[in-house]
CSV table of C-alpha atoms and ligand atoms in Angstrom, one decimal:
chain,number,residue,atom,x,y,z
A,26,MET,CA,-8.0,8.1,14.3
A,27,LEU,CA,-5.1,9.8,16.1
A,28,ILE,CA,-1.7,8.3,16.7
A,29,ARG,CA,-0.7,8.9,20.3
A,30,SER,CA,2.7,7.3,20.3
A,31,ILE,CA,5.3,5.7,18.0
A,32,ARG,CA,8.0,3.7,19.6
A,33,LEU,CA,11.1,2.3,17.8
A,34,ALA,CA,13.8,0.0,19.1
A,35,GLY,CA,16.6,-1.3,16.9
A,36,PHE,CA,14.7,-0.2,13.9
A,37,ARG,CA,16.8,1.1,10.9
A,38,ASN,CA,19.2,3.6,12.4
A,39,TYR,CA,17.3,4.0,15.6
A,40,THR,CA,18.5,2.4,18.9
A,41,GLU,CA,15.5,3.7,20.7
A,42,ALA,CA,13.0,6.5,20.0
A,43,GLU,CA,9.6,7.6,21.2
A,44,ILE,CA,7.4,10.1,19.4
A,45,HIS,CA,4.1,11.7,20.4
A,46,PRO,CA,2.8,13.4,17.3
A,47,SER,CA,0.5,16.4,17.4
A,48,ASP,CA,-3.2,15.9,16.5
A,49,GLY,CA,-2.6,18.1,13.4
A,50,VAL,CA,0.6,18.3,11.4
A,51,THR,CA,3.9,17.0,12.8
A,52,VAL,CA,7.0,17.9,10.8
A,53,PHE,CA,10.2,15.8,10.8
A,54,THR,CA,13.0,17.9,9.4
A,55,GLY,CA,16.7,17.4,9.0
A,56,ASN,CA,19.5,16.7,6.5
A,57,ASN,CA,19.6,13.7,4.2
A,58,ALA,CA,20.1,10.2,5.7
A,59,GLN,CA,19.3,11.2,9.3
A,60,GLY,CA,16.2,9.0,9.8
A,61,LYS,CA,13.2,11.0,8.7
A,62,THR,CA,11.7,8.5,6.3
A,63,ASN,CA,12.5,5.6,8.7
A,64,ILE,CA,9.9,6.9,11.1
A,65,LEU,CA,7.2,7.0,8.4
A,66,GLU,CA,8.3,3.5,7.3
A,67,ALA,CA,7.8,2.2,10.8
A,68,VAL,CA,4.3,3.7,11.1
A,69,TYR,CA,3.4,2.3,7.7
A,70,LEU,CA,4.7,-1.1,8.8
A,71,CYS,CA,2.2,-1.1,11.6
A,72,CYS,CA,-0.6,-0.1,9.2
A,73,THR,CA,0.0,-2.6,6.5
A,74,GLY,CA,2.5,-5.2,7.8
A,75,ARG,CA,4.9,-4.1,5.0
A,76,SER,CA,7.6,-1.6,4.4
A,77,HIS,CA,7.2,0.6,1.3
A,78,ARG,CA,10.9,0.2,0.6
A,79,THR,CA,11.8,-3.4,1.2
A,80,THR,CA,10.3,-6.9,1.4
A,81,HIS,CA,13.2,-8.1,3.6
A,82,ASP,CA,12.6,-7.7,7.3
A,83,LYS,CA,16.3,-8.0,8.0
A,84,GLU,CA,17.0,-4.6,6.3
A,85,LEU,CA,14.7,-3.0,8.9
A,86,ILE,CA,16.7,-4.3,11.8
A,87,LYS,CA,19.5,-2.0,13.0
A,88,ASN,CA,22.9,-3.2,11.7
A,89,ASP,CA,24.3,-4.2,15.1
A,90,HIS,CA,21.0,-5.5,16.6
A,91,ASP,CA,19.3,-8.9,16.5
A,92,PHE,CA,15.8,-7.6,16.9
A,93,ALA,CA,13.7,-4.6,16.0
A,94,ARG,CA,10.5,-3.5,17.6
A,95,VAL,CA,7.9,-1.0,16.5
A,96,THR,CA,4.9,0.0,18.5
A,97,VAL,CA,2.2,2.4,17.4
A,98,GLU,CA,-0.7,3.4,19.7
A,99,ALA,CA,-3.8,5.2,18.4
A,100,ASP,CA,-7.0,6.6,19.7
A,101,ARG,CA,-10.0,5.6,17.6
A,102,ALA,CA,-13.7,6.2,18.0
A,103,ASP,CA,-14.1,2.9,19.9
A,104,GLY,CA,-11.1,3.3,22.1
A,105,MET,CA,-7.3,2.8,22.1
A,106,HIS,CA,-5.7,0.4,19.6
A,107,ASP,CA,-2.1,-0.7,19.5
A,108,VAL,CA,0.0,-2.8,17.1
A,109,GLU,CA,3.5,-4.0,17.9
A,110,ILE,CA,5.8,-5.7,15.4
A,111,LEU,CA,8.8,-7.6,16.5
A,112,LEU,CA,11.4,-8.4,13.8
A,113,SER,CA,14.2,-10.9,14.4
A,114,ARG,CA,17.3,-12.0,12.5
A,115,ILE,CA,16.8,-15.6,13.5
A,116,SER,CA,13.1,-16.2,13.7
A,117,ARG,CA,9.9,-15.2,12.1
A,118,ARG,CA,8.3,-11.8,12.9
A,119,ARG,CA,5.8,-11.6,15.7
A,120,ILE,CA,2.8,-9.3,15.7
A,121,LYS,CA,0.9,-8.2,18.8
A,122,VAL,CA,-2.5,-6.4,18.8
A,123,ALA,CA,-3.6,-5.0,22.1
A,124,GLY,CA,-0.7,-7.0,23.7
A,125,ASN,CA,-1.8,-10.4,22.3
A,126,THR,CA,0.2,-12.2,19.7
A,127,VAL,CA,-1.9,-12.8,16.6
A,128,SER,CA,-1.7,-16.0,14.7
A,129,LYS,CA,-2.7,-14.7,11.3
A,130,SER,CA,-0.9,-11.6,9.8
A,131,GLY,CA,-4.3,-10.2,8.6
A,132,GLU,CA,-5.4,-9.7,12.1
A,133,MET,CA,-3.2,-6.7,12.5
A,134,LEU,CA,-5.0,-4.8,9.7
A,135,GLY,CA,-7.5,-2.0,10.4
A,136,HIS,CA,-6.2,-1.0,13.8
A,137,ILE,CA,-3.7,1.6,12.8
A,138,THR,CA,-4.7,3.0,9.4
A,139,GLY,CA,-2.6,5.2,7.2
A,140,VAL,CA,-1.9,6.5,3.8
A,141,LEU,CA,1.8,7.1,2.8
A,142,PHE,CA,2.8,9.2,-0.1
A,143,SER,CA,6.5,9.0,-0.9
A,144,PRO,CA,8.7,9.6,-4.0
A,145,GLU,CA,8.5,5.9,-4.8
A,146,ASP,CA,4.8,6.3,-5.5
A,147,LEU,CA,5.5,7.9,-8.9
A,148,ARG,CA,6.2,4.4,-10.0
A,149,MET,CA,2.6,3.6,-9.6
A,150,VAL,CA,1.8,5.9,-12.5
A,151,LYS,CA,5.0,5.4,-14.5
A,152,ASP,CA,5.8,1.7,-14.1
A,153,GLY,CA,4.1,-1.5,-15.3
A,154,PRO,CA,0.8,-3.0,-14.0
A,155,ALA,CA,2.5,-4.7,-11.1
A,156,GLU,CA,3.0,-1.4,-9.3
A,157,ARG,CA,-0.6,-0.3,-9.7
A,158,ARG,CA,-1.9,-3.7,-8.6
A,159,ARG,CA,0.4,-3.3,-5.5
A,160,PHE,CA,-1.3,0.0,-4.7
A,161,VAL,CA,-4.8,-1.5,-5.0
A,162,ASP,CA,-3.8,-4.5,-3.0
A,163,MET,CA,-2.2,-2.5,-0.1
A,164,GLU,CA,-5.1,-0.1,0.1
A,165,LEU,CA,-7.9,-2.7,-0.2
A,166,SER,CA,-6.2,-4.9,2.4
A,167,GLN,CA,-6.3,-2.1,4.9
A,168,LEU,CA,-10.0,-1.5,4.1
A,169,ARG,CA,-11.2,-5.1,3.9
A,170,PRO,CA,-9.5,-8.0,5.7
A,171,ALA,CA,-11.6,-10.3,3.4
A,172,TYR,CA,-9.6,-8.9,0.5
A,173,TYR,CA,-6.3,-9.6,2.2
A,174,TYR,CA,-7.3,-13.2,2.9
A,175,ALA,CA,-8.7,-13.8,-0.6
A,176,LEU,CA,-5.4,-12.5,-2.0
A,177,GLN,CA,-3.4,-14.8,0.3
A,178,ARG,CA,-5.4,-17.8,-0.9
A,179,TYR,CA,-5.1,-16.7,-4.5
A,180,ASN,CA,-1.4,-16.3,-4.4
A,181,ARG,CA,-0.9,-19.6,-2.7
A,182,ALA,CA,-3.0,-21.4,-5.3
A,183,LEU,CA,-1.1,-19.5,-8.1
A,184,LYS,CA,2.2,-20.7,-6.8
A,185,GLN,CA,0.9,-24.3,-6.5
A,186,ARG,CA,-0.5,-24.2,-10.1
A,187,GLY,CA,2.8,-22.8,-11.3
A,188,ALA,CA,4.7,-25.7,-9.7
A,189,LEU,CA,2.2,-28.2,-11.2
A,190,LEU,CA,2.6,-26.6,-14.7
A,191,ARG,CA,6.3,-27.4,-14.4
A,192,GLU,CA,5.5,-31.0,-13.6
A,193,LEU,CA,2.9,-31.4,-16.3
A,194,ILE,CA,5.3,-30.6,-19.1
A,195,ASN,CA,6.9,-34.0,-18.4
A,196,ALA,CA,3.8,-35.9,-17.2
A,197,PRO,CA,0.7,-34.5,-18.9
A,198,ALA,CA,-1.6,-37.0,-17.3
A,199,ALA,CA,-1.9,-35.6,-13.8
A,200,SER,CA,-4.4,-32.8,-14.7
A,201,ASP,CA,-6.9,-33.6,-11.9
A,202,THR,CA,-4.8,-31.6,-9.4
A,203,LEU,CA,-4.8,-28.7,-11.9
A,204,ASP,CA,-8.7,-28.8,-11.7
A,205,MET,CA,-8.4,-28.3,-8.0
A,206,TRP,CA,-6.1,-25.3,-8.2
A,207,ASP,CA,-8.2,-23.8,-11.0
A,208,ALA,CA,-11.3,-24.1,-8.8
A,209,GLU,CA,-9.5,-22.3,-5.9
A,210,LEU,CA,-8.1,-19.6,-8.3
A,211,ALA,CA,-11.6,-19.0,-9.7
A,212,GLN,CA,-13.1,-18.8,-6.2
A,213,SER,CA,-10.7,-16.4,-4.6
A,214,GLY,CA,-10.0,-14.6,-7.9
A,215,GLN,CA,-13.7,-13.8,-8.2
A,216,ALA,CA,-13.7,-12.2,-4.8
A,217,ILE,CA,-10.6,-10.2,-5.6
A,218,MET,CA,-11.9,-9.0,-8.9
A,219,THR,CA,-15.3,-7.9,-7.5
A,220,MET,CA,-13.7,-5.9,-4.7
A,221,ARG,CA,-11.1,-4.4,-7.1
A,222,ARG,CA,-13.9,-3.3,-9.6
A,223,ASP,CA,-16.0,-1.7,-6.8
A,224,PHE,CA,-13.0,0.0,-5.2
A,225,ILE,CA,-11.6,1.4,-8.5
A,226,ALA,CA,-15.0,2.8,-9.4
A,227,LYS,CA,-15.1,4.6,-6.1
A,228,LEU,CA,-11.5,5.6,-6.5
A,229,SER,CA,-12.2,7.1,-10.0
A,230,GLU,CA,-15.1,9.1,-8.7
A,231,GLN,CA,-13.1,10.5,-5.8
A,232,ALA,CA,-9.9,11.0,-7.8
A,233,GLY,CA,-11.8,13.1,-10.3
A,234,LYS,CA,-12.9,15.4,-7.5
A,235,THR,CA,-9.5,15.4,-5.6
A,236,HIS,CA,-7.5,16.0,-8.7
A,237,GLU,CA,-9.7,18.8,-9.9
A,238,PHE,CA,-8.9,20.5,-6.6
A,239,VAL,CA,-5.1,19.7,-6.4
A,240,ALA,CA,-4.5,20.5,-10.0
A,241,ASN,CA,-6.8,23.5,-9.8
A,242,GLY,CA,-9.1,22.3,-12.5
A,243,ALA,CA,-6.3,22.0,-15.0
A,244,GLU,CA,-7.3,18.5,-16.2
A,245,LYS,CA,-9.8,15.7,-15.6
A,246,MET,CA,-8.5,12.5,-14.0
A,247,GLU,CA,-10.1,9.1,-14.2
A,248,VAL,CA,-9.1,5.6,-13.0
A,249,GLU,CA,-10.2,2.6,-14.9
A,250,TYR,CA,-10.1,-1.1,-14.0
A,251,VAL,CA,-8.6,-3.2,-16.8
A,252,PRO,CA,-9.2,-6.8,-15.7
A,253,SER,CA,-7.5,-9.7,-17.4
A,254,VAL,CA,-10.8,-11.5,-17.7
A,255,ARG,CA,-14.1,-9.6,-18.3
A,256,ALA,CA,-15.6,-8.6,-15.0
A,257,GLU,CA,-19.0,-7.0,-15.4
A,258,GLU,CA,-20.8,-9.7,-13.3
A,259,SER,CA,-19.8,-11.0,-9.9
A,260,GLY,CA,-20.4,-14.0,-7.7
A,261,GLU,CA,-21.1,-17.4,-9.3
A,262,GLU,CA,-21.2,-16.0,-12.8
A,263,LEU,CA,-17.8,-14.5,-12.6
A,264,ARG,CA,-16.4,-17.5,-10.8
A,265,THR,CA,-17.6,-19.8,-13.6
A,266,ARG,CA,-16.2,-17.4,-16.3
A,267,LEU,CA,-12.8,-17.3,-14.6
A,268,GLU,CA,-12.7,-21.1,-14.2
A,269,LYS,CA,-13.6,-21.5,-17.9
A,270,GLU,CA,-10.9,-19.1,-19.0
A,271,LEU,CA,-8.3,-21.0,-16.9
A,272,HIS,CA,-9.4,-24.3,-18.5
A,273,ARG,CA,-9.2,-22.8,-21.9
A,274,ALA,CA,-5.7,-21.4,-21.3
A,275,ARG,CA,-4.5,-24.7,-19.9
A,276,GLN,CA,-2.5,-26.0,-22.9
A,277,THR,CA,-0.9,-22.7,-23.6
A,278,ASP,CA,-0.1,-22.3,-19.9
A,279,ILE,CA,1.6,-25.7,-19.8
A,280,ARG,CA,3.6,-24.8,-22.8
A,281,ARG,CA,4.6,-21.4,-21.6
A,282,GLN,CA,4.9,-22.4,-17.9
A,283,ILE,CA,2.8,-19.5,-16.6
A,284,THR,CA,-0.8,-18.9,-15.6
A,285,SER,CA,-1.9,-16.4,-18.3
A,286,VAL,CA,-5.3,-15.3,-17.0
A,287,GLY,CA,-6.6,-14.1,-13.7
A,288,PRO,CA,-6.4,-11.0,-11.5
A,289,HIS,CA,-2.6,-11.3,-11.2
A,290,ARG,CA,-2.6,-10.0,-14.7
A,291,ASP,CA,-5.0,-7.1,-14.1
A,292,ASP,CA,-4.1,-3.5,-14.8
A,293,VAL,CA,-5.4,-0.2,-13.7
A,294,LYS,CA,-5.4,2.7,-16.1
A,295,ILE,CA,-4.9,6.3,-14.9
A,296,LEU,CA,-6.3,8.8,-17.4
A,297,LEU,CA,-5.8,12.5,-17.7
A,298,ASN,CA,-8.2,14.1,-20.1
A,299,GLY,CA,-8.8,10.7,-21.5
A,300,LEU,CA,-5.1,10.0,-22.2
A,301,ASP,CA,-3.0,7.4,-20.4
A,302,ALA,CA,-0.9,9.3,-17.8
A,303,ARG,CA,1.7,6.6,-18.0
A,304,SER,CA,2.7,7.6,-21.5
A,305,PHE,CA,1.5,11.1,-21.8
A,306,GLY,CA,1.9,12.7,-18.4
A,307,SER,CA,4.6,15.3,-17.7
A,308,GLN,CA,6.8,14.8,-14.6
A,309,GLY,CA,4.6,17.2,-12.6
A,310,GLN,CA,1.4,15.6,-13.9
A,311,VAL,CA,2.6,12.2,-12.9
A,312,ARG,CA,3.4,13.4,-9.4
A,313,THR,CA,0.1,15.2,-9.0
A,314,CYS,CA,-1.8,12.1,-10.3
A,315,ALA,CA,0.0,9.8,-7.7
A,316,LEU,CA,-0.8,12.3,-5.0
A,317,SER,CA,-4.5,12.4,-6.1
A,318,MET,CA,-4.7,8.6,-5.9
A,319,LYS,CA,-3.4,8.7,-2.4
A,320,LEU,CA,-5.6,11.5,-1.2
A,321,SER,CA,-8.6,9.8,-2.7
A,322,GLU,CA,-7.7,6.6,-0.9
A,323,LEU,CA,-7.6,8.6,2.3
A,324,GLU,CA,-11.1,10.0,1.5
A,325,ILE,CA,-12.5,6.6,0.8
A,326,MET,CA,-11.0,5.2,4.1
A,327,LYS,CA,-12.5,8.2,5.9
A,328,LYS,CA,-15.9,7.6,4.4
A,329,GLU,CA,-16.0,3.9,5.0
A,330,SER,CA,-14.7,3.9,8.6
A,331,GLY,CA,-15.9,7.3,9.7
A,332,GLU,CA,-12.4,8.2,10.8
A,333,ALA,CA,-9.5,9.7,8.9
A,334,PRO,CA,-6.4,7.5,8.7
A,335,VAL,CA,-3.0,9.2,9.4
A,336,LEU,CA,-1.5,10.8,6.3
A,337,MET,CA,2.2,10.5,5.8
A,338,LEU,CA,3.9,12.8,3.3
A,339,ASP,CA,7.5,11.9,2.6
A,340,ASP,CA,9.5,14.6,0.8
A,341,VAL,CA,6.5,15.8,-1.1
A,342,MET,CA,6.3,19.5,-0.6
A,343,SER,CA,9.6,20.5,-2.2
A,344,GLU,CA,8.4,18.8,-5.4
A,345,LEU,CA,5.2,20.7,-5.8
A,346,ASP,CA,4.8,24.2,-7.2
A,347,PRO,CA,3.7,26.8,-4.6
A,348,GLY,CA,0.1,26.8,-5.9
A,349,ARG,CA,-0.4,23.0,-5.5
A,350,ARG,CA,1.5,23.1,-2.2
A,351,ARG,CA,-1.0,25.6,-0.8
A,352,LEU,CA,-4.0,23.5,-2.0
A,353,LEU,CA,-2.5,20.4,-0.5
A,354,ILE,CA,-2.0,22.2,2.8
A,355,ARG,CA,-5.7,23.3,2.8
A,356,MET,CA,-6.7,19.7,2.3
A,357,LEU,CA,-4.9,18.6,5.4
A,358,SER,CA,-7.2,20.2,7.9
A,359,GLY,CA,-8.8,17.6,10.2
A,360,VAL,CA,-6.3,14.9,9.2
A,361,GLN,CA,-3.4,13.9,11.4
A,362,THR,CA,-0.4,14.3,9.2
A,363,LEU,CA,3.3,13.3,9.5
A,364,VAL,CA,5.5,15.2,7.1
A,365,THR,CA,9.2,15.0,6.3
A,366,CYS,CA,11.3,17.7,4.7
A,367,THR,CA,14.9,18.8,4.6
A,368,ASP,CA,13.9,22.5,4.4
A,369,ILE,CA,11.3,23.7,6.8
A,370,GLU,CA,10.6,26.7,4.4
A,371,ASP,CA,8.9,24.2,2.1
A,372,LEU,CA,6.1,24.0,4.6
A,373,ALA,CA,5.5,27.7,4.7
A,374,GLY,CA,1.7,28.1,5.1
A,375,ALA,CA,1.2,24.8,7.0
A,376,ASP,CA,0.2,25.1,10.6
A,377,ALA,CA,2.7,22.7,12.2
A,378,GLY,CA,1.6,21.5,15.6
A,379,LYS,CA,5.0,20.0,16.3
A,380,ILE,CA,8.4,20.3,14.6
A,381,ILE,CA,10.9,17.6,15.3
A,382,ARG,CA,14.5,17.9,14.2
A,383,VAL,CA,16.1,14.6,13.2
A,384,HIS,CA,19.8,14.3,13.4
A,385,GLN,CA,21.6,10.9,13.3
A,386,ALA,CA,18.6,9.1,14.7
A,387,THR,CA,18.1,11.5,17.6
A,388,LEU,CA,15.0,13.5,17.9
A,389,GLN,CA,14.6,17.0,19.3
A,390,GLU,CA,11.5,19.0,19.5
A,391,ALA,CA,12.0,22.5,18.1
B,25,LIG,N1,19.3,-1.5,9.1
B,25,LIG,C1,19.9,-0.3,9.3
B,25,LIG,N2,20.8,-0.2,10.3
B,25,LIG,C2,21.4,1.0,10.5
B,25,LIG,N3,21.2,2.1,9.8
B,25,LIG,C3,20.3,2.0,8.8
B,25,LIG,C4,19.6,0.8,8.5
B,25,LIG,N4,18.9,1.0,7.4
B,25,LIG,C5,19.0,2.3,7.1
B,25,LIG,N5,19.9,2.9,7.9
B,25,LIG,C6,20.4,4.3,7.9
B,25,LIG,O1,19.3,5.2,7.9
B,25,LIG,C7,19.6,6.4,7.2
B,25,LIG,C8,18.5,6.7,6.2
B,25,LIG,O2,17.4,7.1,6.9
B,25,LIG,P1,16.2,7.7,6.2
B,25,LIG,O3,15.9,7.1,4.9
B,25,LIG,O4,15.1,7.8,7.2
B,25,LIG,O5,16.8,9.2,5.8
B,25,LIG,P2,16.1,10.5,5.6
B,25,LIG,O6,16.3,11.4,6.8
B,25,LIG,O7,14.7,10.3,5.2
B,25,LIG,O8,16.9,11.1,4.4
B,25,LIG,P3,16.5,11.8,3.0
B,25,LIG,O9,16.3,13.3,3.4
B,25,LIG,O10,17.7,11.6,2.2
B,25,LIG,O11,15.3,11.2,2.5
B,25,LIG,C9,20.9,6.1,6.5
B,25,LIG,O12,21.9,6.8,7.2
B,25,LIG,C10,21.1,4.7,6.6
B,25,LIG,O13,22.4,4.3,6.6
B,26,LIG,MG1,13.8,10.4,3.3
């Protein structure tokens, strides 16, 4: 897949901007706070429907504007694809695919595909399970719309069950409705867990190879699925197990006012030479691990769709030692890449197809 154009209007600090990236590496360079990351954020928004920095659409709209618009156009094996997102201060966002407004947000996924690596991603290794679930959720949603929809159904049911738990503490009789939500949680939860298990197995295999390359064979990396409920089987068996566990936890859940089992409590372990990177990894190891996760995701997407997604690297180069930087640059061949940096020297060795200077939200090709 090759992005042909990126258009921004009223997005973050941009009044209006249009970018035609190179097929290879496009570098966005400039001082701090000029608008480099904002461009990657806009592209990522068209890939996933989400910003990597905020969950509030309003923050994405330029201060003195009421609307923001982002349009990304890409050339894929089967023709041109475009996604447009319209954000508004007063109404809900609107998404267009190929010029037509979509009714379900999931319909925008899979047209523009991308992997973003930014300094925030270190949290995926260092922080709690929620960050790692978020990574898996975002990547799997892009790969499989079925995952996205299962997750939507699951989260809705989880919220309803939570509301009911609060009612049941006063009126314990009404547990029929709880049966209904447990059935829905088991049904969509089973689908989520099966897809997570399969994806993480692939991720672990790929991350092992990628990491060996990026870290120059220094250590062995593995990724392990740690589900909240045992998940060896799938389909009906897993659904039944999950439903049973939900029933079993019911009294505790009413008392504690939370749903204590299910994929919303899953974790993913990242291991370096068999040790948990979260507690044992050095700063540099954590960074390389996160990068390996992202590059592995890119490889998986490439294998599954036959096309490489766009790779976005935000402020990554300056953080890597020269050896790792060289290896990363070698991996970029054949992948359309958008890179940001404050110092162009950090990219020494990369064959930049286009260099764009960013200064107070104005872009100038160098
Ligand atoms: N909603 C908004 N309206 C107007 N300006 C905004 C909005 N949101 C962010 N900005 C501005 O965008 C700029 C930050 O942009 P961005 O994060 O892209 O910077 P950057 O070039 O990546 O900088 P760094 O090198 O520090 O990472 C800041 O000046 C900020 O004030
Ligand atoms: Mg930035």
